[in-house]
Amino acid sequence: MTSAPPESADAPKGAERLDHFMARAAAAYYAARDPFQDFATSPEISQAFGECLGLWAAVTWQAMGRPDPVLLVECGPGRGSLMADALRAIAEMMPDFRAALRVCLVEISPRLREAQAAKLGDAGAVWHADVASLPEAPIILLANEFLDALPIRQFIRRAEGWRERYVAGGAFVELPSDVALPEDAPEGTIQEVNEAAQRFAAWLGARLARYGGAALLIDYGPAEGGFGDSLQAMRAGQPVDPLAAPGEVDITAHVDFAAFAEAARAAGAVTYGPLPQGVFLQRLGFMTRAAMLARLDPRRAQAQLAAAHRLTAPEAMGRLFKALALCDSSLPIPAGFETA
Ligand code: SAH
């Protein structure tokens, strides 16, 4: 999803625009390493997460008029846990939906594709490197921590105007910017632009408007843009310098939900949220499911309840993480977003 425009003529030798640096670092990282040693994601923390999202998809499918076939798409499926948990819940609660759906996984990493294939067994999954090659049919799309991995550009306001950040020798260098940004921003302001996310939003909005369906995107970031520098990297659960060791650390940025939703609406979708993840999950019955899992396996009861708390508590992942839904305009308000 990242194209490579030519580097600026006055860039120091070897300087790489931040989004190109980040795309290269992310591709190398996901191709070679097990990201789950460096950070924990919701589907890896609690199986109830994928189960609730599977049931969200099932309710959405009913609201769509039960199309057959329908694509159940996941972008950036990681180890395949979310999809495995979703499919198990769907098969149990709504077998008609299980029979109608085709599993499509959008994944760039060959290594993670193997992990997903092992996890999903005979689910009939088909892999795509990009959403552009998905077949033409109604879709229900899920993505958790996918947008935060897409490469960003960063701009910084200096006395002489906006400058763009490039990376050279493990540090930022600033070059003239060709992007129009607010002239009245105070000096030192940092503005991030995620062009890959914008393109994805535009594709998704147009796809939903044309073929029908809905999407649920869960990621981390504030509800409004203008949050400054959010580039970060994690190694073994600890924050590290995002520029120091490209390909060896997990590098991400906050998602600008407002910009993403606006791009999707401009392309024809209706948007709901973003809602704090904790609120969204509780409305889907996540806590009830977690309590049931705790009862079913008393030896793991404490761990199940601690995991549920981690995903929903405001001071843990419940507030910083957000859920955003995109729908075609014929659909009612999606489950969980009633008063968003
Ligand atoms: N959703 C999973 C994994 C999150 S990590 C979970 O919640 O556990 C990000 C995932 O997105 C990885 O599977 C990574 O390989 C994939 N990914 C990153 N950039 C991508 C891109 N441009 N296209 C497709 N997949 C990408």
JSON list of C-alpha atoms in Angstrom, two decimals, residues 175-288:
[
{"chain": "A", "resi": 175, "resn": "LEU", "atom": "CA", "xyz": [13.98, 19.16, 4.36]},
{"chain": "A", "resi": 176, "resn": "PRO", "atom": "CA", "xyz": [11.61, 21.58, 2.64]},
{"chain": "A", "resi": 177, "resn": "SER", "atom": "CA", "xyz": [7.98, 20.40, 2.59]},
{"chain": "A", "resi": 178, "resn": "ASP", "atom": "CA", "xyz": [5.77, 20.31, -0.50]},
{"chain": "A", "resi": 179, "resn": "VAL", "atom": "CA", "xyz": [2.60, 19.55, 1.50]},
{"chain": "A", "resi": 180, "resn": "ALA", "atom": "CA", "xyz": [0.11, 22.31, 2.35]},
{"chain": "A", "resi": 181, "resn": "LEU", "atom": "CA", "xyz": [-0.37, 22.52, 6.14]},
{"chain": "A", "resi": 182, "resn": "PRO", "atom": "CA", "xyz": [-1.94, 25.23, 8.36]},
{"chain": "A", "resi": 183, "resn": "GLU", "atom": "CA", "xyz": [0.21, 28.37, 8.19]},
{"chain": "A", "resi": 184, "resn": "ASP", "atom": "CA", "xyz": [-0.83, 29.56, 11.66]},
{"chain": "A", "resi": 185, "resn": "ALA", "atom": "CA", "xyz": [0.59, 26.51, 13.54]},
{"chain": "A", "resi": 186, "resn": "PRO", "atom": "CA", "xyz": [2.97, 27.53, 16.35]},
{"chain": "A", "resi": 187, "resn": "GLU", "atom": "CA", "xyz": [6.67, 26.90, 15.83]},
{"chain": "A", "resi": 188, "resn": "GLY", "atom": "CA", "xyz": [7.70, 23.39, 16.86]},
{"chain": "A", "resi": 189, "resn": "THR", "atom": "CA", "xyz": [4.30, 21.85, 16.01]},
{"chain": "A", "resi": 190, "resn": "ILE", "atom": "CA", "xyz": [4.58, 18.32, 14.61]},
{"chain": "A", "resi": 191, "resn": "GLN", "atom": "CA", "xyz": [1.95, 17.10, 12.17]},
{"chain": "A", "resi": 192, "resn": "GLU", "atom": "CA", "xyz": [1.66, 13.48, 11.04]},
{"chain": "A", "resi": 193, "resn": "VAL", "atom": "CA", "xyz": [0.09, 12.39, 7.77]},
{"chain": "A", "resi": 194, "resn": "ASN", "atom": "CA", "xyz": [-0.70, 8.72, 7.07]},
{"chain": "A", "resi": 195, "resn": "GLU", "atom": "CA", "xyz": [-1.16, 8.52, 3.31]},
{"chain": "A", "resi": 196, "resn": "ALA", "atom": "CA", "xyz": [-1.39, 4.71, 3.31]},
{"chain": "A", "resi": 197, "resn": "ALA", "atom": "CA", "xyz": [-4.25, 4.87, 5.83]},
{"chain": "A", "resi": 198, "resn": "GLN", "atom": "CA", "xyz": [-5.95, 7.58, 3.76]},
{"chain": "A", "resi": 199, "resn": "ARG", "atom": "CA", "xyz": [-5.75, 5.44, 0.63]},
{"chain": "A", "resi": 200, "resn": "PHE", "atom": "CA", "xyz": [-7.08, 2.44, 2.53]},
{"chain": "A", "resi": 201, "resn": "ALA", "atom": "CA", "xyz": [-9.99, 4.51, 3.92]},
{"chain": "A", "resi": 202, "resn": "ALA", "atom": "CA", "xyz": [-10.85, 5.77, 0.44]},
{"chain": "A", "resi": 203, "resn": "TRP", "atom": "CA", "xyz": [-10.76, 2.23, -0.98]},
{"chain": "A", "resi": 204, "resn": "LEU", "atom": "CA", "xyz": [-12.88, 0.89, 1.88]},
{"chain": "A", "resi": 205, "resn": "GLY", "atom": "CA", "xyz": [-15.46, 3.68, 1.69]},
{"chain": "A", "resi": 206, "resn": "ALA", "atom": "CA", "xyz": [-15.88, 3.16, -2.06]},
{"chain": "A", "resi": 207, "resn": "ARG", "atom": "CA", "xyz": [-15.99, -0.64, -1.72]},
{"chain": "A", "resi": 208, "resn": "LEU", "atom": "CA", "xyz": [-18.72, -0.50, 0.95]},
{"chain": "A", "resi": 209, "resn": "ALA", "atom": "CA", "xyz": [-20.77, 2.00, -1.05]},
{"chain": "A", "resi": 210, "resn": "ARG", "atom": "CA", "xyz": [-20.54, -0.15, -4.19]},
{"chain": "A", "resi": 211, "resn": "TYR", "atom": "CA", "xyz": [-20.89, -3.73, -2.93]},
{"chain": "A", "resi": 212, "resn": "GLY", "atom": "CA", "xyz": [-22.36, -3.23, 0.54]},
{"chain": "A", "resi": 213, "resn": "GLY", "atom": "CA", "xyz": [-21.03, -4.25, 3.93]},
{"chain": "A", "resi": 214, "resn": "ALA", "atom": "CA", "xyz": [-19.29, -2.95, 7.00]},
{"chain": "A", "resi": 215, "resn": "ALA", "atom": "CA", "xyz": [-15.88, -2.65, 8.61]},
{"chain": "A", "resi": 216, "resn": "LEU", "atom": "CA", "xyz": [-14.68, -2.59, 12.21]},
{"chain": "A", "resi": 217, "resn": "LEU", "atom": "CA", "xyz": [-11.28, -1.04, 12.87]},
{"chain": "A", "resi": 218, "resn": "ILE", "atom": "CA", "xyz": [-9.74, -1.22, 16.32]},
{"chain": "A", "resi": 219, "resn": "ASP", "atom": "CA", "xyz": [-6.51, 0.58, 17.02]},
{"chain": "A", "resi": 220, "resn": "TYR", "atom": "CA", "xyz": [-4.89, 3.04, 19.32]},
{"chain": "A", "resi": 221, "resn": "GLY", "atom": "CA", "xyz": [-4.90, 6.80, 19.08]},
{"chain": "A", "resi": 222, "resn": "PRO", "atom": "CA", "xyz": [-6.91, 9.80, 20.26]},
{"chain": "A", "resi": 223, "resn": "ALA", "atom": "CA", "xyz": [-10.34, 10.55, 18.80]},
{"chain": "A", "resi": 224, "resn": "GLU", "atom": "CA", "xyz": [-9.10, 13.78, 17.21]},
{"chain": "A", "resi": 225, "resn": "GLY", "atom": "CA", "xyz": [-5.96, 14.49, 15.18]},
{"chain": "A", "resi": 226, "resn": "GLY", "atom": "CA", "xyz": [-3.37, 17.14, 16.09]},
{"chain": "A", "resi": 227, "resn": "PHE", "atom": "CA", "xyz": [-1.59, 14.93, 18.61]},
{"chain": "A", "resi": 228, "resn": "GLY", "atom": "CA", "xyz": [1.98, 15.76, 17.56]},
{"chain": "A", "resi": 229, "resn": "ASP", "atom": "CA", "xyz": [4.79, 13.20, 17.37]},
{"chain": "A", "resi": 230, "resn": "SER", "atom": "CA", "xyz": [3.43, 9.69, 18.05]},
{"chain": "A", "resi": 231, "resn": "LEU", "atom": "CA", "xyz": [6.10, 7.57, 16.36]},
{"chain": "A", "resi": 232, "resn": "GLN", "atom": "CA", "xyz": [7.10, 4.80, 18.74]},
{"chain": "A", "resi": 233, "resn": "ALA", "atom": "CA", "xyz": [8.93, 1.50, 18.81]},
{"chain": "A", "resi": 234, "resn": "MET", "atom": "CA", "xyz": [8.77, -1.45, 21.17]},
{"chain": "A", "resi": 235, "resn": "ARG", "atom": "CA", "xyz": [11.23, -4.22, 21.86]},
{"chain": "A", "resi": 236, "resn": "ALA", "atom": "CA", "xyz": [10.47, -6.96, 24.39]},
{"chain": "A", "resi": 237, "resn": "GLY", "atom": "CA", "xyz": [7.68, -4.83, 25.84]},
{"chain": "A", "resi": 238, "resn": "GLN", "atom": "CA", "xyz": [9.92, -1.76, 26.35]},
{"chain": "A", "resi": 239, "resn": "PRO", "atom": "CA", "xyz": [9.85, 1.53, 24.41]},
{"chain": "A", "resi": 240, "resn": "VAL", "atom": "CA", "xyz": [13.00, 2.05, 22.31]},
{"chain": "A", "resi": 241, "resn": "ASP", "atom": "CA", "xyz": [14.29, 4.64, 19.81]},
{"chain": "A", "resi": 242, "resn": "PRO", "atom": "CA", "xyz": [12.20, 4.13, 16.63]},
{"chain": "A", "resi": 243, "resn": "LEU", "atom": "CA", "xyz": [15.06, 5.21, 14.34]},
{"chain": "A", "resi": 244, "resn": "ALA", "atom": "CA", "xyz": [17.91, 3.23, 15.85]},
{"chain": "A", "resi": 245, "resn": "ALA", "atom": "CA", "xyz": [17.42, -0.35, 14.66]},
{"chain": "A", "resi": 246, "resn": "PRO", "atom": "CA", "xyz": [15.05, -0.52, 11.65]},
{"chain": "A", "resi": 247, "resn": "GLY", "atom": "CA", "xyz": [13.65, -4.03, 11.12]},
{"chain": "A", "resi": 248, "resn": "GLU", "atom": "CA", "xyz": [14.51, -5.14, 14.65]},
{"chain": "A", "resi": 249, "resn": "VAL", "atom": "CA", "xyz": [11.82, -3.31, 16.58]},
{"chain": "A", "resi": 250, "resn": "ASP", "atom": "CA", "xyz": [8.06, -2.93, 16.21]},
{"chain": "A", "resi": 251, "resn": "ILE", "atom": "CA", "xyz": [7.48, 0.57, 14.87]},
{"chain": "A", "resi": 252, "resn": "THR", "atom": "CA", "xyz": [4.00, 2.16, 14.96]},
{"chain": "A", "resi": 253, "resn": "ALA", "atom": "CA", "xyz": [2.20, 5.50, 15.18]},
{"chain": "A", "resi": 254, "resn": "HIS", "atom": "CA", "xyz": [-1.10, 6.68, 16.62]},
{"chain": "A", "resi": 255, "resn": "VAL", "atom": "CA", "xyz": [-4.07, 6.40, 14.29]},
{"chain": "A", "resi": 256, "resn": "ASP", "atom": "CA", "xyz": [-5.74, 9.68, 13.34]},
{"chain": "A", "resi": 257, "resn": "PHE", "atom": "CA", "xyz": [-9.31, 8.36, 13.54]},
{"chain": "A", "resi": 258, "resn": "ALA", "atom": "CA", "xyz": [-10.86, 11.69, 12.54]},
{"chain": "A", "resi": 259, "resn": "ALA", "atom": "CA", "xyz": [-8.82, 11.85, 9.31]},
{"chain": "A", "resi": 260, "resn": "PHE", "atom": "CA", "xyz": [-9.49, 8.18, 8.56]},
{"chain": "A", "resi": 261, "resn": "ALA", "atom": "CA", "xyz": [-13.26, 8.51, 9.08]},
{"chain": "A", "resi": 262, "resn": "GLU", "atom": "CA", "xyz": [-13.38, 11.67, 6.96]},
{"chain": "A", "resi": 263, "resn": "ALA", "atom": "CA", "xyz": [-11.60, 9.95, 4.05]},
{"chain": "A", "resi": 264, "resn": "ALA", "atom": "CA", "xyz": [-14.00, 6.99, 4.28]},
{"chain": "A", "resi": 265, "resn": "ARG", "atom": "CA", "xyz": [-17.06, 9.29, 4.32]},
{"chain": "A", "resi": 266, "resn": "ALA", "atom": "CA", "xyz": [-15.74, 11.24, 1.34]},
{"chain": "A", "resi": 267, "resn": "ALA", "atom": "CA", "xyz": [-15.63, 7.91, -0.53]},
{"chain": "A", "resi": 268, "resn": "GLY", "atom": "CA", "xyz": [-19.25, 7.06, 0.34]},
{"chain": "A", "resi": 269, "resn": "ALA", "atom": "CA", "xyz": [-19.32, 5.19, 3.67]},
{"chain": "A", "resi": 270, "resn": "VAL", "atom": "CA", "xyz": [-21.20, 6.10, 6.84]},
{"chain": "A", "resi": 271, "resn": "THR", "atom": "CA", "xyz": [-19.00, 6.09, 9.97]},
{"chain": "A", "resi": 272, "resn": "TYR", "atom": "CA", "xyz": [-19.72, 5.45, 13.67]},
{"chain": "A", "resi": 273, "resn": "GLY", "atom": "CA", "xyz": [-17.37, 6.22, 16.55]},
{"chain": "A", "resi": 274, "resn": "PRO", "atom": "CA", "xyz": [-14.55, 6.15, 17.39]},
{"chain": "A", "resi": 275, "resn": "LEU", "atom": "CA", "xyz": [-15.63, 4.69, 20.73]},
{"chain": "A", "resi": 276, "resn": "PRO", "atom": "CA", "xyz": [-13.29, 3.71, 23.56]},
{"chain": "A", "resi": 277, "resn": "GLN", "atom": "CA", "xyz": [-12.53, -0.03, 23.23]},
{"chain": "A", "resi": 278, "resn": "GLY", "atom": "CA", "xyz": [-13.66, -0.64, 26.83]},
{"chain": "A", "resi": 279, "resn": "VAL", "atom": "CA", "xyz": [-17.12, 0.82, 26.18]},
{"chain": "A", "resi": 280, "resn": "PHE", "atom": "CA", "xyz": [-17.48, -1.00, 22.86]},
{"chain": "A", "resi": 281, "resn": "LEU", "atom": "CA", "xyz": [-16.48, -4.40, 24.26]},
{"chain": "A", "resi": 282, "resn": "GLN", "atom": "CA", "xyz": [-18.73, -4.09, 27.28]},
{"chain": "A", "resi": 283, "resn": "ARG", "atom": "CA", "xyz": [-21.69, -3.31, 25.03]},
{"chain": "A", "resi": 284, "resn": "LEU", "atom": "CA", "xyz": [-20.95, -6.49, 23.07]},
{"chain": "A", "resi": 285, "resn": "GLY", "atom": "CA", "xyz": [-21.14, -8.60, 26.23]},
{"chain": "A", "resi": 286, "resn": "PHE", "atom": "CA", "xyz": [-17.39, -9.09, 26.52]},
{"chain": "A", "resi": 287, "resn": "MET", "atom": "CA", "xyz": [-17.37, -9.13, 30.33]},
{"chain": "A", "resi": 288, "resn": "THR", "atom": "CA", "xyz": [-20.13, -11.75, 30.48]}
]
